[in-house]
Coordinates of C-alpha atoms in Angstrom, one line a residue:
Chain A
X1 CA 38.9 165.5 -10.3
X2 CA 38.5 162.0 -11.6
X3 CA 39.8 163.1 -15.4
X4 CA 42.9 164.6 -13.5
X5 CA 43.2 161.2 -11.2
X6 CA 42.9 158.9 -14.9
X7 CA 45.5 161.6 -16.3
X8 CA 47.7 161.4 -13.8
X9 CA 47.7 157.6 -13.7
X10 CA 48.3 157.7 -17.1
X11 CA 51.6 160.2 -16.7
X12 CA 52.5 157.9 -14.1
X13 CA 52.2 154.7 -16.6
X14 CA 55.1 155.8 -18.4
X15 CA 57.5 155.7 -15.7
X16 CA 57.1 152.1 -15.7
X17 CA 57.5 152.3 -19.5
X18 CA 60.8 154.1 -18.4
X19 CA 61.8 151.3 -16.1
X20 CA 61.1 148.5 -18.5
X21 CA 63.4 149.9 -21.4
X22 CA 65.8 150.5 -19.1
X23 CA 65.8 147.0 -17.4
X24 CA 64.0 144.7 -20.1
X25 CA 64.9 145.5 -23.4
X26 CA 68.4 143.5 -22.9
X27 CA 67.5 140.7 -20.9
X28 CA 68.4 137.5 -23.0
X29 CA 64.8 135.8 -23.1
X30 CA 63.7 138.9 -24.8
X31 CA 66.7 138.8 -26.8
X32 CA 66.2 135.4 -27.4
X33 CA 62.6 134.5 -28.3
X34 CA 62.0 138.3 -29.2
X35 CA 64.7 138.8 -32.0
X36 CA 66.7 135.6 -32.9
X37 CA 64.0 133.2 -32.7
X38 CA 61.7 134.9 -35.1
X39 CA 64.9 135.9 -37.6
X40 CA 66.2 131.9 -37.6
X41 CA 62.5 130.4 -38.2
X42 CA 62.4 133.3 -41.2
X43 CA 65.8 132.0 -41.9
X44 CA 64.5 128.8 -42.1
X45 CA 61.6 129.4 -44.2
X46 CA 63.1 131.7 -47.2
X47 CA 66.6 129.7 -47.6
X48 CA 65.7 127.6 -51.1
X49 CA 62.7 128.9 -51.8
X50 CA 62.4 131.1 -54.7
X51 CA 59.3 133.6 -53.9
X52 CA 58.7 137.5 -55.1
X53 CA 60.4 139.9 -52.0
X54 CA 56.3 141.1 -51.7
X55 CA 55.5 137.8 -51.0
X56 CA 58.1 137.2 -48.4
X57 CA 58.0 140.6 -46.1
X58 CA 54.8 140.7 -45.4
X59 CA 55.1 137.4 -43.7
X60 CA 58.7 138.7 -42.0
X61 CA 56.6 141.7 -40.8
X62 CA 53.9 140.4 -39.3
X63 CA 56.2 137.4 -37.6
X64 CA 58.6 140.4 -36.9
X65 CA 55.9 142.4 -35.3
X66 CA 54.5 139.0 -33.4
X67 CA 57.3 137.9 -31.7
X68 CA 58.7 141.4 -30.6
X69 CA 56.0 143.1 -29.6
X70 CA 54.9 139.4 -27.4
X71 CA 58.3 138.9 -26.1
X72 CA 58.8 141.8 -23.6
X73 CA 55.5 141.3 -21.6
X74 CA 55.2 138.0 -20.1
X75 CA 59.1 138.3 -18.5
X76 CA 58.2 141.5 -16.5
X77 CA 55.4 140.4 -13.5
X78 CA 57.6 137.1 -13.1
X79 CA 60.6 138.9 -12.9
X80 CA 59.8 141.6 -10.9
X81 CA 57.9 138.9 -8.2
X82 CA 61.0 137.2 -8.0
X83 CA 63.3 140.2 -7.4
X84 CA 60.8 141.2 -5.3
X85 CA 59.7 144.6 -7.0
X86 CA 57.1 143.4 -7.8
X87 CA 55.6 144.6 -4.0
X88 CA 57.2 147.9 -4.2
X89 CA 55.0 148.8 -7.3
X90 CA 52.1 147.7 -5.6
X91 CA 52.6 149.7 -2.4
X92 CA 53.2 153.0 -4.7
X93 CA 50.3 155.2 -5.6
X94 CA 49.2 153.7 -8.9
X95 CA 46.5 151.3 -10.0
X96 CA 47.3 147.7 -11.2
X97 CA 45.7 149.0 -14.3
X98 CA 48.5 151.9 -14.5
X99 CA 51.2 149.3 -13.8
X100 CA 49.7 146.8 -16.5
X101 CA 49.2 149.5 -19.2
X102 CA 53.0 150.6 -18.5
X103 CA 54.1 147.2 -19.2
X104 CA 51.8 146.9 -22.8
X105 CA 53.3 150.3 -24.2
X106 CA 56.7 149.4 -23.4
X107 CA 56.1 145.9 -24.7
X108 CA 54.4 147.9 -27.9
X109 CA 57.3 150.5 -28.3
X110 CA 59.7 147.4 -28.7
X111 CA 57.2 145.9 -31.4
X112 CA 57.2 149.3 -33.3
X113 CA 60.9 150.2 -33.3
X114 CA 62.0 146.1 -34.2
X115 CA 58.8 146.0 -36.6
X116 CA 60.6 149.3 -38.6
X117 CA 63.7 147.1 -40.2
X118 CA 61.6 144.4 -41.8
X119 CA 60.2 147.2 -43.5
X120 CA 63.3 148.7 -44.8
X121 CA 64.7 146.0 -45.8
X122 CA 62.0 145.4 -48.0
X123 CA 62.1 149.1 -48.8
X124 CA 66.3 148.5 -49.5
X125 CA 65.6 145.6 -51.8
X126 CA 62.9 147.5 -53.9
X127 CA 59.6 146.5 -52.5
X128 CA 56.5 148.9 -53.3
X129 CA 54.5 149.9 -50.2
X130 CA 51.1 150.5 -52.2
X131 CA 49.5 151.7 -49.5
X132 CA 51.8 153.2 -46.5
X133 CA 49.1 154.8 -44.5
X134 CA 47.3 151.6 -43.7
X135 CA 50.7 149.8 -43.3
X136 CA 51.4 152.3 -40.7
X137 CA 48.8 152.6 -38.7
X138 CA 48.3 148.6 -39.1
X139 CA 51.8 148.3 -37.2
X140 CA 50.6 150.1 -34.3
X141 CA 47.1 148.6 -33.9
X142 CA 49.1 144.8 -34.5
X143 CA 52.0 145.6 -32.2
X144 CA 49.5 147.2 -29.1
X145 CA 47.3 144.1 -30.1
X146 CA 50.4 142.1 -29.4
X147 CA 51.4 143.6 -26.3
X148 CA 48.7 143.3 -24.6
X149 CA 48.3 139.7 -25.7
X150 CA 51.9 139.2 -24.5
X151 CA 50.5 140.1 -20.6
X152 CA 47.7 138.1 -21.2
X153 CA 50.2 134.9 -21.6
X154 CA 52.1 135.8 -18.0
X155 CA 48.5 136.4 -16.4
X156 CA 48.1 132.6 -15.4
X157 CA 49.6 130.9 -14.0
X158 CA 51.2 133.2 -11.3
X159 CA 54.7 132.0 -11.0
X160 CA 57.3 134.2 -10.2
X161 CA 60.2 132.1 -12.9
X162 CA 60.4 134.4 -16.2
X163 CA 61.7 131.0 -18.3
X164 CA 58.3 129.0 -17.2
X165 CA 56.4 131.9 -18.4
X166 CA 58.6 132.3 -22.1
X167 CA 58.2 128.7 -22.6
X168 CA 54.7 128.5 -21.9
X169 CA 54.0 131.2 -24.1
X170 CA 56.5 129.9 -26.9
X171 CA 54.2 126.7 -27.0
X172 CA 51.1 129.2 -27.7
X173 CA 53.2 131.6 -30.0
X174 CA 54.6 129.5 -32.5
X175 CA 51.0 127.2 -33.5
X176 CA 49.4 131.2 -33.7
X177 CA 52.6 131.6 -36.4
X178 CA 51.6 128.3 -38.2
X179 CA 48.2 129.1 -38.6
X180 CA 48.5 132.6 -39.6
X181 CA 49.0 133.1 -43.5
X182 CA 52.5 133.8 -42.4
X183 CA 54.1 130.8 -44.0
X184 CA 50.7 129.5 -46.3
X185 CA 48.8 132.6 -47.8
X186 CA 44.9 131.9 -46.4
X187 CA 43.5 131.5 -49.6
X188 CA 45.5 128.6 -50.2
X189 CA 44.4 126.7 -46.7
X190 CA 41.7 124.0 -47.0
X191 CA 38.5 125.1 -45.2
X192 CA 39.3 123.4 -42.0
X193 CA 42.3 125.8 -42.1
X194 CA 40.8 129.6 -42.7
X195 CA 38.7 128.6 -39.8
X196 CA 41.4 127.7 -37.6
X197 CA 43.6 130.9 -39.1
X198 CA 40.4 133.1 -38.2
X199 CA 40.9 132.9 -34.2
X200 CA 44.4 134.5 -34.6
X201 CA 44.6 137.8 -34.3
X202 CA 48.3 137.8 -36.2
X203 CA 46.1 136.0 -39.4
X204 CA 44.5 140.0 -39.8
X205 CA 47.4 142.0 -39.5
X206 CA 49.5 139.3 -42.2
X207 CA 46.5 140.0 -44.7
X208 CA 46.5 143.3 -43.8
X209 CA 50.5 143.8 -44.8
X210 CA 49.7 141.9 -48.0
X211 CA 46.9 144.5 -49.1
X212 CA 49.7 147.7 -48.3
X213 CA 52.3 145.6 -49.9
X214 CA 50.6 143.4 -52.8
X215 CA 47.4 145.4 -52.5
X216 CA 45.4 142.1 -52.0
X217 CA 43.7 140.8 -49.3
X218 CA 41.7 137.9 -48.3
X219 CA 39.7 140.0 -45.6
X220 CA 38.1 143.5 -46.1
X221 CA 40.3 145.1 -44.8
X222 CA 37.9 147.5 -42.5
X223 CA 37.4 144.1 -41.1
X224 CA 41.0 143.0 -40.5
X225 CA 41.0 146.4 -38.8
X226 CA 38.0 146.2 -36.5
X227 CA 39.3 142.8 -35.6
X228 CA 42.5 143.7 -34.0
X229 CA 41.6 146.5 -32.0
X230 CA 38.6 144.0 -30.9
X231 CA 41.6 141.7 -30.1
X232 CA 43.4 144.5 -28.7
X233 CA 40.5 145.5 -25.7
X234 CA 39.5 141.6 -24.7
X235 CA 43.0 140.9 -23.9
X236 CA 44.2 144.1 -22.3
X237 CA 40.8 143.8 -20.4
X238 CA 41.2 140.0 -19.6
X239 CA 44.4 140.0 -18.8
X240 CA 44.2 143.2 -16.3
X241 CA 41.3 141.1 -14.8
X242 CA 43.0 138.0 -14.7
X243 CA 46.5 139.6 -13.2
X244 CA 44.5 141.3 -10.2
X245 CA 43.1 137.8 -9.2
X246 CA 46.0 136.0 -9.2
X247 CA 48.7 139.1 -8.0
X248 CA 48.4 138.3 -4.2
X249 CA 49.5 134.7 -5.3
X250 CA 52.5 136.3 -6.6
X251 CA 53.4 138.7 -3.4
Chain B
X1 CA 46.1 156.3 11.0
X2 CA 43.2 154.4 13.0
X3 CA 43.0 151.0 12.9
X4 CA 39.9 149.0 13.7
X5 CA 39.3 145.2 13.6
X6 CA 41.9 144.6 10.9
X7 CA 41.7 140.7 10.7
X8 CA 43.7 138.2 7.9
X9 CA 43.4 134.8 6.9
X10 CA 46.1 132.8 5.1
X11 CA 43.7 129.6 4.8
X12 CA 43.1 127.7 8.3
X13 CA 45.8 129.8 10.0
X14 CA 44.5 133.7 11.3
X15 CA 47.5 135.4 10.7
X16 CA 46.3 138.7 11.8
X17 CA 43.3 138.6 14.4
X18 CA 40.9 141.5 14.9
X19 CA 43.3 144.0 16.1
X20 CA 42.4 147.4 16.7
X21 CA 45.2 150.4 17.8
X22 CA 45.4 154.6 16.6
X23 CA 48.5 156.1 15.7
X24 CA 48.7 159.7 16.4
X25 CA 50.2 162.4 14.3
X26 CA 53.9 162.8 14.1
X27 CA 54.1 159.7 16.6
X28 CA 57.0 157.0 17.1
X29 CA 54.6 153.9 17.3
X30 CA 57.0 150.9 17.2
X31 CA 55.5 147.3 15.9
X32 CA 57.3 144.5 18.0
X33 CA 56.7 140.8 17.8
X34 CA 58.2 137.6 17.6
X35 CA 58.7 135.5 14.2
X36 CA 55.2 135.2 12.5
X37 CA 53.4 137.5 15.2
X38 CA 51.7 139.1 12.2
X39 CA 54.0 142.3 11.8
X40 CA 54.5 142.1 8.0
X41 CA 51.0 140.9 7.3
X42 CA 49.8 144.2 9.4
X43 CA 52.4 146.6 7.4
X44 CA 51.2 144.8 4.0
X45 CA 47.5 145.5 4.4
X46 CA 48.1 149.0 5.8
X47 CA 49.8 149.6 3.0
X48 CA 47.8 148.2 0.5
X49 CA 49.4 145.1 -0.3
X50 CA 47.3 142.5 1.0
X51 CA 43.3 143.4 1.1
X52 CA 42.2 142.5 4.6
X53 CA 39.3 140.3 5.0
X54 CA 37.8 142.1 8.0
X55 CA 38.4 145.1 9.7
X56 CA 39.1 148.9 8.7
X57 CA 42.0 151.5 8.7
X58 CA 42.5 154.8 7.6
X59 CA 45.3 157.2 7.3
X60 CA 45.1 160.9 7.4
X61 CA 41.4 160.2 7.4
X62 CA 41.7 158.3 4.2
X63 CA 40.0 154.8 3.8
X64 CA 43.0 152.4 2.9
X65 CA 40.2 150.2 0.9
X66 CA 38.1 152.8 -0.7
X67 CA 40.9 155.0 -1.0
X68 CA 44.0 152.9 -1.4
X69 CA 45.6 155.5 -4.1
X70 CA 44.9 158.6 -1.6
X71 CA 46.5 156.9 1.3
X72 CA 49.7 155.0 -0.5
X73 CA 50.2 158.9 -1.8
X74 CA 51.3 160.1 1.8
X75 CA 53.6 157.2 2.5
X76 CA 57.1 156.0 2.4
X77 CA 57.8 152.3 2.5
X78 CA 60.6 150.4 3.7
X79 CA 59.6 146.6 3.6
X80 CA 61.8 143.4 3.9
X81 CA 59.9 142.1 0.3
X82 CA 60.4 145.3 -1.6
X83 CA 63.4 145.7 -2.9
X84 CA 64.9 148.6 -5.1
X85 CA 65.5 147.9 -9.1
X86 CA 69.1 146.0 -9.0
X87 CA 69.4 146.6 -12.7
X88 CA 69.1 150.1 -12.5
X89 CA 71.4 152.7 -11.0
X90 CA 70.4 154.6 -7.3
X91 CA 69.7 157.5 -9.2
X92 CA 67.2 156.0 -11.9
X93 CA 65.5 154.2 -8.6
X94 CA 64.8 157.3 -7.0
X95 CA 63.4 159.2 -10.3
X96 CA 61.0 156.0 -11.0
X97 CA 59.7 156.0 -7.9
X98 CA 59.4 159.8 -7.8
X99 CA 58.0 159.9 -10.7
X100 CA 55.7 157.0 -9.2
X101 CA 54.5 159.5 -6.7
X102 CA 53.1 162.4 -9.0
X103 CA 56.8 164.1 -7.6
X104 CA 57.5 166.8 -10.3
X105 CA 60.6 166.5 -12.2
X106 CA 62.7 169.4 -10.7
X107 CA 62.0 168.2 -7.3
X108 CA 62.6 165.0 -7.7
X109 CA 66.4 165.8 -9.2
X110 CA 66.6 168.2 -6.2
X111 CA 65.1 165.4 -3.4
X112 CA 67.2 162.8 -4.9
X113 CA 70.5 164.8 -4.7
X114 CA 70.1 166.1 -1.4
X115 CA 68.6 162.4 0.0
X116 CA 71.7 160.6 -1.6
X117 CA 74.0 163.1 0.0
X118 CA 72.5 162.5 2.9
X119 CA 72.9 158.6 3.0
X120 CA 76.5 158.7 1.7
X121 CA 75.9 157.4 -1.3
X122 CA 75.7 160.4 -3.4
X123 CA 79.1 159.4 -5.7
X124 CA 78.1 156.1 -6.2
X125 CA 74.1 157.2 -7.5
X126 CA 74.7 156.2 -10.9
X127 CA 76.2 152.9 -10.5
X128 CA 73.8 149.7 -10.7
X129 CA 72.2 148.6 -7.3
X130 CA 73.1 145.0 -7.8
X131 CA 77.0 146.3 -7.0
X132 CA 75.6 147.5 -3.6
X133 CA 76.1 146.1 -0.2
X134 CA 73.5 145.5 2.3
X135 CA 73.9 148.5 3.7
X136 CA 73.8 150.7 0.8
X137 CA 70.7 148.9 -0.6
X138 CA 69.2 149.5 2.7
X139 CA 70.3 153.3 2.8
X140 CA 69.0 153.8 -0.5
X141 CA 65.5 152.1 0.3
X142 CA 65.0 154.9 2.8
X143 CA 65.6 156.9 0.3
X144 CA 63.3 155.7 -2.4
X145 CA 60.7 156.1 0.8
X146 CA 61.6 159.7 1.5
X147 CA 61.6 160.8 -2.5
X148 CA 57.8 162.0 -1.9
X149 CA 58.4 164.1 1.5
X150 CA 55.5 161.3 3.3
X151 CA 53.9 162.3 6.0
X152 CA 54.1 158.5 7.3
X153 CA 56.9 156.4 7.0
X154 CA 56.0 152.5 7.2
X155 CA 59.2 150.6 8.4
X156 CA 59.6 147.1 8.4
X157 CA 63.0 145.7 10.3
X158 CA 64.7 148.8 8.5
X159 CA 68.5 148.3 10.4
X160 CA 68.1 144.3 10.3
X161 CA 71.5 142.7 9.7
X162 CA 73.4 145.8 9.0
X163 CA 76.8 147.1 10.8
X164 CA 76.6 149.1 13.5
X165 CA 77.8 152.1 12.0
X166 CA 74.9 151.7 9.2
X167 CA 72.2 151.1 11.8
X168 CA 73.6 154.1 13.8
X169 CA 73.1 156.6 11.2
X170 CA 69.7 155.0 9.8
X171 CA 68.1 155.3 13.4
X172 CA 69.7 158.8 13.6
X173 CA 68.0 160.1 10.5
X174 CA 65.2 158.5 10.7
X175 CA 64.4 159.9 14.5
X176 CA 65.2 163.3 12.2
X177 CA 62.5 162.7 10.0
X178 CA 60.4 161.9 13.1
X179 CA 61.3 165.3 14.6
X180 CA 60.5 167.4 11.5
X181 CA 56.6 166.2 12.0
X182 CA 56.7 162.7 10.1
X183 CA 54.8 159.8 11.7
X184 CA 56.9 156.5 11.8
X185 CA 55.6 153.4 12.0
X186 CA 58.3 150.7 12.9
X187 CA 58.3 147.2 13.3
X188 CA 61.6 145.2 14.4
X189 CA 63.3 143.3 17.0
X190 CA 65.8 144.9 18.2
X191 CA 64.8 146.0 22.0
X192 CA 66.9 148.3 22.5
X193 CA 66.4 150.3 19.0
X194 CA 62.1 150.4 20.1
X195 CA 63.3 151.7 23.3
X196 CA 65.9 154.4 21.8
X197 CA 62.7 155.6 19.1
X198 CA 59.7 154.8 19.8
X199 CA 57.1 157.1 22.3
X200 CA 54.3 153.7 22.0
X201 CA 55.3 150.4 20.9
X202 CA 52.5 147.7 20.1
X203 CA 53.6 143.9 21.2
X204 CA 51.5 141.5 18.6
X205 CA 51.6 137.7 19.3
X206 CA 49.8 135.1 17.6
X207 CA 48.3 137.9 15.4
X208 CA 47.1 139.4 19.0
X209 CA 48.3 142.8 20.3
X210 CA 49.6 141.8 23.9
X211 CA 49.8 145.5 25.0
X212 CA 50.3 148.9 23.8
X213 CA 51.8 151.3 25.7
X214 CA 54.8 153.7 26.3
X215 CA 58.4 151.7 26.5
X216 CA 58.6 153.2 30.2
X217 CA 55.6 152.4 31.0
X218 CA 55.3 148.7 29.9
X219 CA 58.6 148.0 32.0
X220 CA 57.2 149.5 35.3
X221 CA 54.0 147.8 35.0
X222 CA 55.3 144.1 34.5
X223 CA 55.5 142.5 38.4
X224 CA 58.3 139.9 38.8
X225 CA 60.7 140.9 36.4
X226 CA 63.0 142.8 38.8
X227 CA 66.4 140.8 38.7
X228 CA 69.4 141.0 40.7
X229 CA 72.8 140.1 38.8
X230 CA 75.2 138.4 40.4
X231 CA 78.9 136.9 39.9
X232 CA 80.8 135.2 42.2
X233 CA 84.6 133.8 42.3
X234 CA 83.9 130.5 41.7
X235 CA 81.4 128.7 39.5
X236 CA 77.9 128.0 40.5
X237 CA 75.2 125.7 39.8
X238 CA 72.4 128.2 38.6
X239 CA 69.9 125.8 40.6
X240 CA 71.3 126.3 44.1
X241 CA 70.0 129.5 43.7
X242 CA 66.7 128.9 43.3
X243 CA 65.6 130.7 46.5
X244 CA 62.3 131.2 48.0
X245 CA 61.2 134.6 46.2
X246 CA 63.4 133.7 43.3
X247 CA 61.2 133.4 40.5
X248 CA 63.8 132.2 37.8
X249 CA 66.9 132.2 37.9
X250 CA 68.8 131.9 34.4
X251 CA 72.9 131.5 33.8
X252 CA 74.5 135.0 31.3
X253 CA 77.5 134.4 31.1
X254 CA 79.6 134.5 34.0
X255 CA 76.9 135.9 35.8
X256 CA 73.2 135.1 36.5
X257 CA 70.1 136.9 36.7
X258 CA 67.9 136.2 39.2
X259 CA 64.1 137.4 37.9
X260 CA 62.4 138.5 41.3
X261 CA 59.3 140.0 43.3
X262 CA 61.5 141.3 46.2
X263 CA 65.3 142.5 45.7
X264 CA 66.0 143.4 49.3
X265 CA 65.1 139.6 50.7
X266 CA 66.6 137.6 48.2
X267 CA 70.0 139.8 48.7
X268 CA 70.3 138.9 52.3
X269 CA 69.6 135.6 51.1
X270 CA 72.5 135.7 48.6
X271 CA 75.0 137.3 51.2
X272 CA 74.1 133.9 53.6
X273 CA 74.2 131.3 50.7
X274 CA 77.7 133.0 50.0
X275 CA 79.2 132.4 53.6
X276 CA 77.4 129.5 53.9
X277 CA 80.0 128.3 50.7
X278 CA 82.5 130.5 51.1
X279 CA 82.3 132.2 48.0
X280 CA 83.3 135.8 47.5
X281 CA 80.5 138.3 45.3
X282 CA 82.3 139.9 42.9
X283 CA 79.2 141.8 41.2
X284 CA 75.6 142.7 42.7
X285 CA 73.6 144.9 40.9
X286 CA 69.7 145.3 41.1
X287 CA 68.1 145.7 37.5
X288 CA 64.7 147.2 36.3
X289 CA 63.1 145.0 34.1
X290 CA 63.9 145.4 30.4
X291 CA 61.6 146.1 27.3
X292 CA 63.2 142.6 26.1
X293 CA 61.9 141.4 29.6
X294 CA 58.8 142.7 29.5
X295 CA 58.9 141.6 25.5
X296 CA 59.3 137.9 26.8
X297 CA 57.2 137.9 28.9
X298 CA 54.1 139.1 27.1
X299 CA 54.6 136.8 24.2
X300 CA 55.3 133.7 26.9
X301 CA 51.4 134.6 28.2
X302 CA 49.9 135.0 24.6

């Protein structure tokens, strides 16, 4: 009985997936911070620099899979308390936790599919994937890490206006960027700086696309691994917590 | 659906205050108040919105705080701050919140056909909601509520500010669904739409219920709200009427309604102050006392 109640609210999680493709996808914050902001600042980065393509898309993959997989999240529960769905998903037969997981995998879905062309262009311009198994399955762990970090950032405070929430987590988003190897390799940051780069989760999956790209890496990379999915459970955990506190603030 | 105690604060201010009333099975209980009586706050924690901070209920047995997931399972909900996806089309609203509700694919397609058929809007199901009018939206709430085949519908103001025509065939269905075994719980305002559906109706004030009891029978037991209305050729001041036995007297119109213990003495008393003026009565009609009456009146003494 309670495995068939846990399955079912599972099942029922990806109607909310459903909704969130259907409604979020092509809202213009996600648009905005999720796709063009991330391609301009890459833009900016690359144009009169003369670097090896290996050196460059790991960096455009892990911002790639950053910003996407972050950028869906934090509009929905704003959103949806201001058109006032939020209460008619509340009043239906599923758990905040089923609602909440909906909302990561469809956040996560947009991070895989968007984090795919980084990696054919790099592919298309005759980039070696040395090891493609652990650049796979580093995509997902990253983008699910991501998406759930991306409800984390609309989990306080509980306003119901979507461009509060994107600027918010803009102002947390971009330092993460800066002090991720993403731009500086971490080997190349002063002391003060590999400590700083440790506390961000996108610092493991960046080292982890340079070991299946230029098959080194600054981490072990079991580490880089066990790191994210640690990531991954405290803020899908926290967040959930956090979210059922503050949700009759949003009602 | 038993309700015992059910009690919430909103800081200083009890919003909802110990109040305690059963619904029976495949009843029309109707939910009246005024303006911040409590009537959303009550639908909210009943159905799971809002966690009460004293106080039980249970549906079909079920424990809405121990087993919120059970209980939202047999419901429908139509509430004034849920609205239905405007982004999305009627028909992609009524397969979320099927699918929402466990309802297995096939008879979801099939509930959703046959619901949007029924509401009219059946041609227009795969057009975007935010293209809708009030009425529509409202039409296909009902829907989204009715997706699951509940056995209670919760109902919050469900024919506010729509046409008449809209109203008419809401209350028509909804009495349906009523009829074919479904409890329905309603709250509104409109008098005469409690007295048309409801078999109980439950007056809160203040958070307070004032009285629960069958429309007919809160009329007939409410002394002093008998009324004559009367018209005469020429206008009146309301306040020469004011008669011994006359407990109000209030101006409708071209008529007024005189709210009072005795009809047969203050009519002899009208037919003298009309000779005594020389006015002629065009209109004299003696009037039971109305729910809205009785509605008055109860939230005047709470």
């Amino acid at each position: 009985m309670g495995t068939n109640l846990y399955w079912e609210q599972f099942k029922r999680s990806f109607a909310i997936v459903k909704k969130n493709i259907r409604i979020y996808y092509s809202k213009g914050p996600v648009i905005i911070f999720g796709l063009l902001v991330p391609f301009f600042l890459f833009l900016s980065f690359y144009i009169g620099r003369s670097m090896p393509a290996e050196a460059l898309i790991p960096g455009l993959l892990g911002m790639t899979a950053f910003f996407t997989a972050t950028s869906v999240g934090p509009a929905i529960v704003p959103w949806e308390a201001r058109a006032r769905t939020l209460e008619r998903l509340i009043s239906s037969p599923v758990s905040i936790w089923t609602i909440f997981l909906g909302d990561v995998l469809s956040s996560f879905l947009f991070g895989v599919l968007v984090s795919v062309f980084p990696i054919i262009v790099g592919l298309l311009i005759g980039v070696q994937i040395v090891n493609p198994l652990i650049l796979g399955f580093g995509v997902v762990l990253a983008t699910f890490c991501f998406a759930s970090f991306s409800i984390l950032l609309s989990a306080y405070p509980p306003t119901d206006t979507p461009a509060s929430v994107m600027m918010l987590s803009s102002m947390i988003k971009f330092p993460l960027v800066f002090i991720s190897g993403i731009f500086i390799p971490i080997e190349e940051l002063p002391a003060w700086g590999k400590t700083v780069s440790s506390i961000s989760p996108l610092t493991y999956f960046t080292d982890l696309a340079r070991y299946s790209i230029q098959g080194n890496s600054y981490y072990p990379i079991e580490l880089d691994l066990i790191v994210l999915l640690a990531f991954a459970i405290i803020f899908l955990v926290t967040a959930i917590k956090i979210h059922e506190r503050t949700m009759q603030k949003r009602l | 659906m038993e309700v015992a105690d059910l009690t919430k604060h909103y800081g200083e201010l009890v919003a909802v205050d110990h109040i305690s009333f059963q619904v029976k099975e495949g009843e029309f209980f109707g939910f009246l108040g005024p303006n911040a009586a409590g009537k959303t706050t009550t639908i909210r924690m009943l159905t799971g919105v809002t966690k009460p901070d004293d106080g039980a209920a249970s549906v079909f047995g079920f424990s809405i705080l121990r087993e919120g997931l059970k209980t939202r399972q047999l419901m429908g909900i139509v509430t004034e701050m849920a609205n239905a996806y405007v982004d999305l089309s009627a028909w992609n609203n009524l397969m979320l919140i099927g699918e929402l509700y466990g309802v297995p694919k096939s008879l979801r397609r099939e509930g959703a056909t046959r619901l949007l058929k029924e509401f009219g809007l059946y041609e227009r199901r795969n057009h975007l909601v935010k293209g809708y009018s009030k009425g529509m939206k409202q039409k296909l709430l009902l829907c989204m509520a009715l997706i699951n085949e509940p056995q209670i519908l919760f109902l919050d103001e469900p024919t506010s500010g729509l046409d008449v025509e809209s109203q008419r065939l809401i209350r028509d269905r909804i009495r349906g669904f009523n009829k074919n075994g479904v409890t329905v719980f309603l709250t509104t305002h409109n008098m005469d739409e409690a007295n048309q559906l409801c078999d109980r109706i439950a007056i809160i004030n203040h958070g307070k219920i004032a009285a629960i009891d069958s429309p007919e029978r809160l009329r007939l037991r409410s002394s002093g709200l008998q009324s004559i209305e009367v018209s005469f050729d020429k206008a009146v001041d309301v306040e020469e009427l004011n008669f011994h036995g006359v407990n109000e007297a209030r101006k409708m119109g071209d008529k007024i309604r005189l709210y009072v213990d005795e009809p047969g003495a203050v009519i002899d008393k009208l037919l003298d102050f009309s000779r005594s003026k020389d006015l002629k009565i065009i209109t004299l009609n003696t009037l039971a006392p109305t729910l809205e009456d009785v509605f008055l009146k109860l939230v005047k003494e709470g």
